[in-house]
Coordinates of C-alpha atoms in Angstrom, one line a residue:
M23 CA 104.8 -105.1 90.7
T24 CA 108.3 -106.0 92.2
N25 CA 108.2 -103.2 94.8
N26 CA 106.1 -100.4 96.1
N27 CA 108.3 -97.5 94.9
F28 CA 107.5 -95.6 91.7
D29 CA 108.4 -92.5 89.8
V30 CA 104.7 -91.6 89.5
I31 CA 101.5 -92.8 91.1
I32 CA 98.3 -92.0 89.1
I33 CA 95.1 -92.2 91.1
G34 CA 92.2 -92.8 88.7
G35 CA 92.4 -95.2 85.8
S36 CA 89.8 -93.9 83.4
Y37 CA 90.5 -91.9 80.2
S38 CA 92.7 -89.1 81.7
G39 CA 94.7 -91.4 84.0
L40 CA 95.3 -93.9 81.2
S41 CA 96.3 -91.2 78.8
A42 CA 98.9 -89.9 81.3
G43 CA 100.0 -93.5 82.0
M44 CA 100.7 -94.0 78.3
A45 CA 102.7 -90.8 78.0
L46 CA 104.8 -91.7 81.1
G47 CA 105.2 -95.3 80.0
R48 CA 106.6 -94.1 76.7
A49 CA 108.9 -91.9 78.7
L50 CA 110.3 -95.0 80.5
K51 CA 109.0 -93.9 83.9
Q52 CA 108.0 -96.4 86.6
V53 CA 104.2 -95.8 87.0
L54 CA 101.5 -97.2 89.2
I55 CA 97.8 -96.6 88.2
I56 CA 95.4 -97.1 91.1
D57 CA 91.8 -97.4 90.1
S58 CA 88.6 -98.3 92.0
G59 CA 86.7 -99.2 88.8
K60 CA 83.9 -96.7 89.4
P61 CA 84.0 -94.1 86.6
C62 CA 81.4 -91.3 86.7
N63 CA 80.2 -92.1 83.2
A64 CA 79.4 -95.8 84.0
Q65 CA 75.7 -95.4 82.9
T66 CA 76.4 -93.5 79.7
P67 CA 75.5 -95.7 76.8
H68 CA 77.6 -94.1 74.1
S69 CA 80.5 -91.6 73.9
H70 CA 80.6 -88.9 71.2
N71 CA 82.8 -86.1 69.9
F72 CA 85.9 -88.3 70.3
I73 CA 87.3 -88.8 66.8
T74 CA 87.9 -92.5 65.7
N75 CA 85.6 -93.6 68.6
D76 CA 82.5 -91.7 68.0
G77 CA 79.4 -93.6 69.2
E78 CA 81.5 -96.3 71.0
T79 CA 80.6 -97.3 74.6
P80 CA 82.7 -95.7 77.3
Q81 CA 83.6 -99.2 78.6
A82 CA 84.9 -100.3 75.2
I83 CA 87.1 -97.2 74.9
A84 CA 88.4 -97.7 78.4
T85 CA 89.1 -101.4 77.9
K86 CA 91.0 -100.8 74.7
A87 CA 92.9 -97.9 76.3
K88 CA 94.0 -100.1 79.2
E89 CA 95.1 -102.9 76.9
Q90 CA 97.3 -100.5 75.0
V91 CA 98.8 -98.8 78.2
A92 CA 99.5 -102.3 79.7
K93 CA 101.9 -103.0 76.9
Y94 CA 104.3 -100.6 78.4
E95 CA 106.4 -102.6 80.8
T96 CA 107.1 -99.8 83.2
V97 CA 103.4 -99.2 83.9
S98 CA 101.6 -101.3 86.6
F99 CA 98.0 -101.4 87.7
H100 CA 96.4 -101.8 91.1
S101 CA 92.7 -102.4 91.7
G102 CA 91.6 -100.5 94.9
R103 CA 90.7 -97.2 96.3
A104 CA 93.3 -94.7 97.5
V105 CA 92.1 -93.2 100.8
R106 CA 95.1 -91.3 102.2
G107 CA 98.1 -89.4 101.0
E108 CA 101.2 -88.1 102.9
K109 CA 104.1 -85.9 101.9
T110 CA 107.5 -87.6 102.6
G111 CA 111.1 -86.4 102.4
S112 CA 111.5 -88.0 98.9
G113 CA 108.0 -87.6 97.6
F114 CA 104.6 -89.0 98.6
E115 CA 103.0 -92.1 100.1
I116 CA 99.5 -93.3 99.1
T117 CA 97.6 -95.7 101.3
T118 CA 94.7 -97.8 99.9
E119 CA 91.5 -98.9 101.6
A120 CA 93.0 -102.3 102.1
G121 CA 96.1 -100.9 103.8
E122 CA 98.6 -101.2 101.1
V123 CA 101.2 -98.4 101.0
F124 CA 102.8 -97.2 97.7
K125 CA 105.5 -94.5 97.3
A126 CA 106.3 -92.1 94.4
K127 CA 108.2 -89.0 93.6
K128 CA 105.2 -87.4 91.9
L129 CA 101.4 -87.8 92.1
L130 CA 98.7 -87.3 89.4
F131 CA 95.1 -87.2 90.5
A132 CA 92.7 -88.2 87.7
T133 CA 90.0 -88.9 90.2
G134 CA 87.0 -87.2 88.6
I135 CA 84.0 -85.7 90.4
K136 CA 80.9 -87.1 92.1
D137 CA 77.6 -85.5 90.9
I138 CA 75.0 -84.8 93.5
M139 CA 71.6 -86.0 92.3
P140 CA 68.5 -83.8 92.9
A141 CA 65.8 -85.1 95.2
I142 CA 63.7 -86.3 92.2
E143 CA 62.7 -89.9 91.9
G144 CA 64.4 -91.6 88.9
A145 CA 67.1 -89.0 88.5
D146 CA 70.0 -91.3 89.4
S147 CA 68.6 -94.0 87.0
C148 CA 68.4 -91.5 84.1
W149 CA 71.7 -89.7 84.7
G150 CA 74.0 -90.1 81.8
I151 CA 71.3 -91.7 79.6
S152 CA 68.4 -89.3 79.2
M153 CA 69.3 -86.8 81.9
I154 CA 72.4 -85.3 80.4
H155 CA 74.8 -82.5 81.1
C156 CA 76.3 -81.5 77.7
P157 CA 74.7 -80.9 74.2
Y158 CA 78.1 -81.3 72.5
C159 CA 78.3 -84.8 74.0
H160 CA 74.7 -85.9 73.7
G161 CA 72.7 -83.2 72.0
Y162 CA 72.8 -84.7 68.5
E163 CA 71.1 -87.9 69.6
V164 CA 68.1 -86.1 71.1
R165 CA 68.0 -83.3 68.5
N166 CA 64.5 -82.0 67.7
E167 CA 63.0 -84.1 70.6
K168 CA 60.8 -82.8 73.4
T169 CA 63.5 -81.6 75.8
G170 CA 63.7 -80.1 79.2
I171 CA 66.3 -78.1 81.2
L172 CA 66.5 -78.4 85.0
A173 CA 68.0 -75.1 86.2
N174 CA 67.2 -71.7 87.5
G175 CA 68.5 -68.2 87.4
E176 CA 71.3 -66.9 85.2
M177 CA 72.6 -70.4 84.5
A178 CA 69.2 -71.5 83.3
F179 CA 68.9 -68.6 80.9
D180 CA 72.4 -69.2 79.4
F181 CA 71.7 -73.0 79.2
S182 CA 68.4 -72.4 77.5
K183 CA 70.0 -70.3 74.8
L184 CA 72.5 -73.1 74.2
I185 CA 70.1 -76.0 74.1
H186 CA 67.7 -74.1 71.8
N187 CA 70.3 -74.8 69.0
W188 CA 69.5 -78.5 69.1
T189 CA 65.7 -78.4 69.6
K190 CA 62.9 -75.9 69.5
E191 CA 60.6 -78.2 71.6
L192 CA 62.2 -76.9 74.8
T193 CA 60.9 -76.3 78.3
L194 CA 62.8 -74.8 81.2
F195 CA 61.9 -76.4 84.6
T196 CA 62.9 -74.2 87.5
N197 CA 61.6 -76.7 90.1
G198 CA 60.1 -73.9 92.1
K199 CA 59.8 -70.2 91.8
S200 CA 61.7 -68.8 88.9
T201 CA 64.6 -66.4 89.7
L202 CA 65.0 -65.3 86.1
T203 CA 64.6 -61.6 85.4
T204 CA 61.6 -60.2 83.6
E205 CA 63.8 -59.5 80.6
Q206 CA 65.2 -63.0 80.5
T207 CA 61.7 -64.6 80.9
S208 CA 60.5 -62.4 78.0
K209 CA 63.4 -63.4 75.8
L210 CA 62.7 -67.1 76.4
K211 CA 59.1 -66.7 75.5
E212 CA 60.1 -64.8 72.4
H213 CA 62.1 -67.9 71.3
G214 CA 59.3 -70.3 72.1
I215 CA 60.9 -71.7 75.2
D216 CA 58.3 -72.6 77.8
L217 CA 58.9 -71.9 81.5
V218 CA 57.4 -74.3 84.2
E219 CA 57.8 -73.4 87.9
K220 CA 56.0 -76.4 89.4
E221 CA 58.1 -78.6 91.7
L222 CA 59.2 -81.9 90.2
E223 CA 58.5 -85.2 92.0
A224 CA 59.7 -87.9 89.6
F225 CA 61.0 -88.9 86.2
S226 CA 59.1 -91.8 84.7
H227 CA 61.4 -93.9 82.6
T228 CA 62.2 -97.2 81.1
D229 CA 65.8 -98.4 81.8
G230 CA 66.9 -94.8 82.2
Y231 CA 65.2 -93.4 79.1
M232 CA 62.8 -90.7 80.2
E233 CA 59.2 -90.7 79.2
E234 CA 57.5 -88.0 81.3
V235 CA 58.0 -85.7 84.2
R236 CA 55.6 -86.0 87.2
F237 CA 55.1 -82.9 89.3
K238 CA 54.3 -82.7 93.0
D239 CA 50.7 -81.5 92.2
G240 CA 50.1 -84.8 90.4
S241 CA 50.2 -83.4 86.8
T242 CA 52.6 -84.8 84.2
T243 CA 54.2 -83.8 80.9
K244 CA 55.9 -85.9 78.2
I245 CA 59.7 -85.5 77.8
K246 CA 62.5 -87.3 76.0
A247 CA 65.5 -85.8 77.5
M248 CA 66.4 -83.5 80.4
Y249 CA 69.6 -81.3 80.6
A250 CA 70.9 -80.5 84.1
K251 CA 73.8 -78.7 85.6
L252 CA 74.2 -80.6 88.8
P253 CA 76.3 -79.6 91.9
F254 CA 79.3 -81.9 92.6
V255 CA 82.0 -82.7 95.0
Q256 CA 85.5 -84.0 94.4
H257 CA 85.5 -87.8 94.1
S258 CA 88.7 -87.9 96.2
D259 CA 89.5 -85.8 99.3
I260 CA 93.2 -86.7 99.1
P261 CA 94.3 -83.6 97.0
Q262 CA 92.7 -81.2 99.5
D263 CA 94.2 -83.2 102.4
L264 CA 97.6 -82.7 100.8
G265 CA 96.9 -78.9 100.5
C266 CA 95.8 -78.6 96.9
E267 CA 93.6 -75.5 96.4
L268 CA 90.2 -75.6 94.7
T269 CA 88.7 -73.0 92.5
E270 CA 85.5 -71.1 93.4
Q271 CA 83.6 -73.7 91.3
G272 CA 85.1 -76.6 93.3
F273 CA 87.6 -77.9 90.7
I274 CA 91.2 -78.7 91.6
Q275 CA 93.2 -75.6 90.7
V276 CA 95.8 -76.3 88.0
D277 CA 98.0 -74.2 85.8
A278 CA 98.5 -74.5 82.0
F279 CA 100.7 -77.6 82.6
Q280 CA 98.2 -79.4 84.9
K281 CA 100.3 -78.6 88.0
T282 CA 98.3 -78.1 91.2
T283 CA 99.2 -75.5 93.9
I284 CA 101.4 -78.2 95.7
P285 CA 104.8 -79.0 94.1
G286 CA 105.0 -82.5 92.8
I287 CA 101.2 -83.0 92.5
Y288 CA 99.3 -82.8 89.2
A289 CA 95.7 -83.2 88.3
S290 CA 93.8 -83.9 85.0
G291 CA 90.4 -84.8 83.9
D292 CA 86.9 -83.9 85.2
N293 CA 88.3 -83.0 88.7
C294 CA 89.8 -79.8 87.3
T295 CA 87.7 -78.7 84.3
P296 CA 84.1 -78.0 83.6
M297 CA 84.5 -79.4 80.0
R298 CA 83.6 -83.0 80.7
S299 CA 84.4 -84.7 77.4
V300 CA 86.5 -87.7 76.6
A301 CA 88.6 -85.9 74.0
N302 CA 89.4 -83.1 76.5
V303 CA 90.4 -85.2 79.4
V304 CA 92.5 -87.5 77.2
A305 CA 94.4 -84.4 76.0
M306 CA 94.8 -83.2 79.6
G307 CA 96.1 -86.6 80.7
T308 CA 98.7 -86.6 77.9
L309 CA 99.9 -83.1 78.8
A310 CA 100.1 -84.1 82.5
G311 CA 102.1 -87.2 81.7
V312 CA 104.6 -85.3 79.5
M313 CA 105.0 -82.5 82.0
I314 CA 105.6 -84.9 84.9
S315 CA 108.2 -86.8 82.9
R316 CA 109.9 -83.5 82.0
E317 CA 110.0 -82.5 85.6
L318 CA 111.5 -85.8 86.7
I319 CA 114.1 -85.5 83.9
D320 CA 115.0 -81.9 84.9
E321 CA 115.4 -82.9 88.5
A322 CA 117.9 -85.6 87.6
F323 CA 120.2 -82.9 86.3
K324 CA 119.9 -80.5 89.2
P325 CA 123.1 -80.0 91.2
K326 CA 123.2 -82.1 94.3
D327 CA 123.0 -80.4 97.6
L328 CA 126.4 -80.0 99.3

Protein backbone atom coordinates (compact mmCIF):
# COMPACT_ATOMS: atom_id res chain seq x y z
CA MET A 1 0.00 0.00 0.00
CA THR A 2 1.36 3.43 -0.97
CA ASN A 3 -1.22 5.39 1.03
CA ASN A 4 -4.22 4.96 3.30
CA ASN A 5 -6.86 6.29 0.89
CA PHE A 6 -9.02 3.94 -1.16
CA ASP A 7 -12.15 3.89 -3.25
CA VAL A 8 -13.53 1.00 -1.21
CA ILE A 9 -12.65 -0.72 2.04
CA ILE A 10 -13.91 -4.28 2.39
CA ILE A 11 -14.01 -5.53 5.96
CA GLY A 12 -13.89 -9.32 5.93
CA GLY A 13 -11.68 -11.31 3.58
CA SER A 14 -13.45 -14.62 3.29
CA TYR A 15 -15.53 -15.79 0.30
CA SER A 16 -17.90 -12.85 0.00
CA GLY A 17 -15.29 -10.18 0.65
CA LEU A 18 -12.85 -11.76 -1.81
CA SER A 19 -15.56 -12.09 -4.44
CA ALA A 20 -16.38 -8.38 -4.08
CA GLY A 21 -12.67 -7.57 -4.17
CA MET A 22 -12.29 -9.38 -7.47
CA ALA A 23 -15.24 -7.55 -9.03
CA LEU A 24 -13.89 -4.19 -7.85
CA GLY A 25 -10.33 -5.02 -8.91
CA ARG A 26 -11.57 -5.85 -12.39
CA ALA A 27 -13.36 -2.49 -12.35
CA LEU A 28 -9.97 -0.79 -11.68
CA LYS A 29 -11.01 0.51 -8.26
CA GLN A 30 -8.54 1.04 -5.42
CA VAL A 31 -9.57 -1.51 -2.81
CA LEU A 32 -8.37 -2.49 0.66
CA ILE A 33 -9.48 -5.81 2.16
CA ILE A 34 -9.10 -5.93 5.94
CA ASP A 35 -9.32 -9.41 7.44
CA SER A 36 -8.67 -10.84 10.90
CA GLY A 37 -8.22 -14.40 9.63
CA LYS A 38 -11.01 -15.91 11.72
CA PRO A 39 -13.76 -17.25 9.40
CA CYS A 40 -16.83 -18.75 11.05
CA ASN A 41 -16.39 -22.01 9.08
CA ALA A 42 -12.81 -22.58 10.27
CA GLN A 43 -13.70 -26.03 11.70
CA THR A 44 -15.72 -27.22 8.71
CA PRO A 45 -13.80 -30.09 7.07
CA HIS A 46 -15.34 -29.82 3.60
CA SER A 47 -17.47 -27.40 1.58
CA HIS A 48 -20.28 -28.62 -0.65
CA ASN A 49 -22.83 -27.37 -3.19
CA PHE A 50 -20.25 -25.02 -4.73
CA ILE A 51 -19.82 -26.13 -8.32
CA THR A 52 -16.19 -26.85 -9.39
CA ASN A 53 -15.14 -26.98 -5.71
CA ASP A 54 -17.52 -29.58 -4.27
CA GLY A 55 -15.85 -31.42 -1.39
CA GLU A 56 -12.89 -29.06 -1.18
CA THR A 57 -11.76 -27.70 2.18
CA PRO A 58 -12.88 -24.16 3.03
CA GLN A 59 -9.24 -23.15 3.58
CA ALA A 60 -8.20 -24.41 0.16
CA ILE A 61 -11.02 -22.49 -1.55
CA ALA A 62 -10.19 -19.29 0.37
CA THR A 63 -6.46 -19.61 -0.34
CA LYS A 64 -7.02 -20.08 -4.06
CA ALA A 65 -9.49 -17.18 -4.11
CA LYS A 66 -7.07 -14.83 -2.36
CA GLU A 67 -4.27 -15.77 -4.78
CA GLN A 68 -6.53 -14.91 -7.71
CA VAL A 69 -7.76 -11.63 -6.22
CA ALA A 70 -4.19 -10.60 -5.35
CA LYS A 71 -3.31 -10.60 -9.05
CA TYR A 72 -5.35 -7.42 -9.49
CA GLU A 73 -2.91 -4.62 -8.80
CA THR A 74 -5.47 -2.18 -7.41
CA VAL A 75 -6.45 -4.57 -4.61
CA SER A 76 -4.48 -4.51 -1.33
CA PHE A 77 -4.73 -6.67 1.78
CA HIS A 78 -4.29 -5.82 5.43
CA SER A 79 -4.17 -8.38 8.25
CA GLY A 80 -5.92 -7.02 11.32
CA ARG A 81 -9.28 -6.43 12.98
CA ALA A 82 -11.33 -3.34 12.24
CA VAL A 83 -12.73 -1.96 15.50
CA ARG A 84 -14.18 1.45 14.67
CA GLY A 85 -15.78 3.28 11.76
CA GLU A 86 -16.56 6.96 11.31
CA LYS A 87 -18.41 8.99 8.69
CA THR A 88 -16.34 11.81 7.17
CA GLY A 89 -17.03 14.57 4.69
CA SER A 90 -15.64 12.52 1.82
CA GLY A 91 -16.61 9.02 2.92
CA PHE A 92 -15.52 6.89 5.86
CA GLU A 93 -12.60 6.13 8.15
CA ILE A 94 -11.86 2.68 9.52
CA THR A 95 -9.58 2.19 12.51
CA THR A 96 -7.99 -1.18 13.31
CA GLU A 97 -7.20 -2.73 16.66
CA ALA A 98 -3.54 -1.74 16.16
CA GLY A 99 -4.52 1.91 15.63
CA GLU A 100 -4.07 2.15 11.86
CA VAL A 101 -6.54 4.45 10.10
CA PHE A 102 -7.73 3.86 6.54
CA LYS A 103 -10.05 6.04 4.46
CA ALA A 104 -12.47 5.18 1.66
CA LYS A 105 -15.40 6.56 -0.29
CA LYS A 106 -17.44 3.37 0.22
CA LEU A 107 -17.54 0.50 2.71
CA LEU A 108 -18.49 -3.14 2.28
CA PHE A 109 -19.02 -5.28 5.36
CA ALA A 110 -18.48 -8.98 4.66
CA THR A 111 -17.92 -9.67 8.34
CA GLY A 112 -20.11 -12.72 8.90
CA ILE A 113 -21.80 -13.66 12.15
CA LYS A 114 -20.79 -15.28 15.42
CA ASP A 115 -22.77 -18.34 16.48
CA ILE A 116 -23.68 -18.64 20.16
CA MET A 117 -23.01 -22.17 21.36
CA PRO A 118 -25.49 -23.93 23.65
CA ALA A 119 -24.40 -24.76 27.19
CA ILE A 120 -23.66 -28.35 26.22
CA GLU A 121 -20.18 -29.81 26.69
CA GLY A 122 -18.55 -30.59 23.36
CA ALA A 123 -20.84 -28.39 21.27
CA ASP A 124 -18.10 -25.95 20.25
CA SER A 125 -15.76 -28.80 19.27
CA CYS A 126 -18.43 -30.47 17.12
CA TRP A 127 -19.79 -27.30 15.48
CA GLY A 128 -19.26 -27.38 11.72
CA ILE A 129 -18.09 -31.02 11.81
CA SER A 130 -20.90 -33.19 13.14
CA MET A 131 -23.06 -30.49 14.72
CA ILE A 132 -24.31 -28.83 11.57
CA HIS A 133 -26.74 -26.15 10.44
CA CYS A 134 -27.75 -26.98 6.86
CA PRO A 135 -28.73 -30.23 5.12
CA TYR A 136 -28.00 -28.74 1.71
CA CYS A 137 -24.41 -28.10 2.82
CA HIS A 138 -23.78 -31.28 4.84
CA GLY A 139 -26.83 -33.55 4.67
CA TYR A 140 -25.57 -35.84 1.92
CA GLU A 141 -22.50 -36.81 3.96
CA VAL A 142 -24.65 -37.99 6.91
CA ARG A 143 -27.57 -39.34 4.88
CA ASN A 144 -29.34 -42.33 6.43
CA GLU A 145 -27.28 -41.98 9.62
CA LYS A 146 -28.68 -41.80 13.14
CA THR A 147 -29.31 -38.06 13.34
CA GLY A 148 -30.61 -35.57 15.84
CA ILE A 149 -32.12 -32.10 15.73
CA LEU A 150 -31.56 -29.65 18.59
CA ALA A 151 -34.54 -27.30 18.50
CA ASN A 152 -37.99 -26.64 19.93
CA GLY A 153 -41.32 -25.17 18.93
CA GLU A 154 -42.38 -24.20 15.43
CA MET A 155 -38.82 -24.11 14.13
CA ALA A 156 -38.22 -27.64 15.41
CA PHE A 157 -41.27 -28.94 13.58
CA ASP A 158 -40.29 -27.29 10.29
CA PHE A 159 -36.66 -28.41 10.62
CA SER A 160 -37.74 -31.98 11.37
CA LYS A 161 -39.79 -32.11 8.18
CA LEU A 162 -36.79 -30.91 6.20
CA ILE A 163 -34.17 -33.24 7.69
CA HIS A 164 -36.49 -36.24 7.33
CA ASN A 165 -35.68 -36.07 3.61
CA TRP A 166 -32.07 -37.13 4.32
CA THR A 167 -32.60 -39.73 7.04
CA LYS A 168 -35.43 -41.69 8.61
CA GLU A 169 -33.36 -42.40 11.76
CA LEU A 170 -34.26 -39.03 13.19
CA THR A 171 -34.75 -37.78 16.75
CA LEU A 172 -35.83 -34.32 17.84
CA PHE A 173 -34.13 -33.19 21.07
CA THR A 174 -36.01 -30.26 22.62
CA ASN A 175 -33.52 -30.00 25.54
CA GLY A 176 -36.36 -29.51 27.99
CA LYS A 177 -40.14 -29.52 27.84
CA SER A 178 -41.45 -29.59 24.28
CA THR A 179 -43.37 -26.55 23.07
CA LEU A 180 -44.69 -28.30 19.98
CA THR A 181 -48.44 -28.50 19.57
CA THR A 182 -50.29 -31.78 20.02
CA GLU A 183 -50.91 -31.89 16.27
CA GLN A 184 -47.23 -31.31 15.47
CA THR A 185 -46.11 -33.99 17.92
CA SER A 186 -48.58 -36.44 16.40
CA LYS A 187 -47.35 -35.65 12.89
CA LEU A 188 -43.72 -36.30 13.89
CA LYS A 189 -44.70 -39.63 15.43
CA GLU A 190 -46.63 -40.52 12.28
CA HIS A 191 -43.40 -40.11 10.29
CA GLY A 192 -41.28 -42.08 12.74
CA ILE A 193 -39.49 -39.06 14.23
CA ASP A 194 -38.75 -39.60 17.91
CA LEU A 195 -39.16 -36.77 20.43
CA VAL A 196 -36.85 -36.55 23.47
CA GLU A 197 -37.46 -33.83 26.08
CA LYS A 198 -34.61 -34.70 28.45
CA GLU A 199 -32.00 -31.98 29.01
CA LEU A 200 -28.67 -32.50 27.27
CA GLU A 201 -25.41 -32.37 29.18
CA ALA A 202 -22.69 -33.28 26.67
CA PHE A 203 -21.79 -34.54 23.21
CA SER A 204 -19.25 -37.36 23.34
CA HIS A 205 -17.04 -37.09 20.28
CA THR A 206 -13.67 -37.82 18.74
CA ASP A 207 -12.07 -34.82 17.04
CA GLY A 208 -15.49 -33.23 16.61
CA TYR A 209 -17.20 -36.32 15.20
CA MET A 210 -20.15 -37.06 17.44
CA GLU A 211 -20.64 -40.53 18.96
CA GLU A 212 -23.36 -40.12 21.56
CA VAL A 213 -25.48 -37.65 23.50
CA ARG A 214 -25.28 -37.67 27.28
CA PHE A 215 -28.27 -36.36 29.21
CA LYS A 216 -28.31 -34.68 32.60
CA ASP A 217 -30.01 -37.74 34.10
CA GLY A 218 -26.93 -39.81 33.16
CA SER A 219 -28.49 -41.72 30.27
CA THR A 220 -26.99 -41.71 26.77
CA THR A 221 -27.99 -42.35 23.18
CA LYS A 222 -25.90 -43.01 20.08
CA ILE A 223 -25.81 -40.29 17.42
CA LYS A 224 -23.77 -39.49 14.31
CA ALA A 225 -24.87 -35.96 13.54
CA MET A 226 -26.85 -33.18 15.18
CA TYR A 227 -28.56 -30.34 13.31
CA ALA A 228 -28.99 -27.09 15.20
CA LYS A 229 -30.31 -23.61 14.50
CA LEU A 230 -28.18 -21.53 16.84
CA PRO A 231 -28.72 -17.92 17.90
CA PHE A 232 -26.09 -15.50 16.66
CA VAL A 233 -24.74 -11.97 16.89
CA GLN A 234 -23.07 -9.83 14.28
CA HIS A 235 -19.33 -10.50 14.14
CA SER A 236 -18.70 -6.76 13.86
CA ASP A 237 -20.47 -3.93 15.68
CA ILE A 238 -19.22 -1.28 13.26
CA PRO A 239 -22.22 -1.40 10.86
CA GLN A 240 -24.63 -0.72 13.73
CA ASP A 241 -22.35 1.95 15.16
CA LEU A 242 -22.53 3.69 11.77
CA GLY A 243 -26.34 3.48 11.83
CA CYS A 244 -27.03 0.42 9.66
CA GLU A 245 -30.35 -1.15 10.59
CA LEU A 246 -30.79 -4.83 11.38
CA THR A 247 -33.72 -7.07 10.49
CA GLU A 248 -35.91 -8.70 13.15
CA GLN A 249 -33.77 -11.83 12.78
CA GLY A 250 -30.56 -9.87 13.49
CA PHE A 251 -29.13 -9.66 9.96
CA ILE A 252 -27.86 -6.43 8.42
CA GLN A 253 -30.73 -5.04 6.37
CA VAL A 254 -29.85 -4.76 2.67
CA ASP A 255 -31.78 -4.14 -0.51
CA ALA A 256 -31.63 -6.14 -3.74
CA PHE A 257 -28.26 -4.53 -4.57
CA GLN A 258 -26.62 -5.23 -1.16
CA LYS A 259 -27.03 -1.61 -0.02
CA THR A 260 -27.58 -1.08 3.69
CA THR A 261 -29.81 1.63 5.11
CA ILE A 262 -26.82 4.01 5.27
CA PRO A 263 -25.71 5.58 1.95
CA GLY A 264 -22.26 4.44 0.87
CA ILE A 265 -22.29 1.29 3.02
CA TYR A 266 -22.92 -2.18 1.61
CA ALA A 267 -23.03 -5.63 3.18
CA SER A 268 -22.75 -9.15 1.78
CA GLY A 269 -22.40 -12.69 3.05
CA ASP A 270 -23.57 -14.40 6.22
CA ASN A 271 -24.09 -11.10 8.04
CA CYS A 272 -27.14 -10.32 5.90
CA THR A 273 -28.66 -13.65 4.84
CA PRO A 274 -29.90 -16.84 6.54
CA MET A 275 -28.69 -18.90 3.56
CA ARG A 276 -25.18 -19.70 4.71
CA SER A 277 -23.59 -21.34 1.69
CA VAL A 278 -20.37 -20.57 -0.16
CA ALA A 279 -22.11 -20.31 -3.52
CA ASN A 280 -24.65 -17.82 -2.18
CA VAL A 281 -22.22 -15.51 -0.41
CA VAL A 282 -19.84 -15.51 -3.40
CA ALA A 283 -22.73 -14.37 -5.60
CA MET A 284 -23.65 -11.68 -3.06
CA GLY A 285 -20.06 -10.44 -2.99
CA THR A 286 -19.89 -10.19 -6.77
CA LEU A 287 -23.15 -8.25 -6.86
CA ALA A 288 -21.97 -5.90 -4.11
CA GLY A 289 -18.67 -5.26 -5.90
CA VAL A 290 -20.40 -4.49 -9.17
CA MET A 291 -22.97 -2.18 -7.58
CA ILE A 292 -20.33 -0.29 -5.60
CA SER A 293 -18.26 0.27 -8.73
CA ARG A 294 -21.35 1.47 -10.61
CA GLU A 295 -22.14 3.91 -7.82
CA LEU A 296 -18.59 5.28 -7.89
CA ILE A 297 -18.72 5.62 -11.68
CA ASP A 298 -22.08 7.40 -11.58
CA GLU A 299 -20.88 9.80 -8.90
CA ALA A 300 -17.92 10.81 -11.06
CA PHE A 301 -20.38 12.11 -13.66
CA LYS A 302 -22.63 14.03 -11.30
CA PRO A 303 -22.66 17.82 -11.68
CA LYS A 304 -20.28 19.52 -9.26
CA ASP A 305 -21.85 21.66 -6.56
CA LEU A 306 -21.68 25.38 -7.33
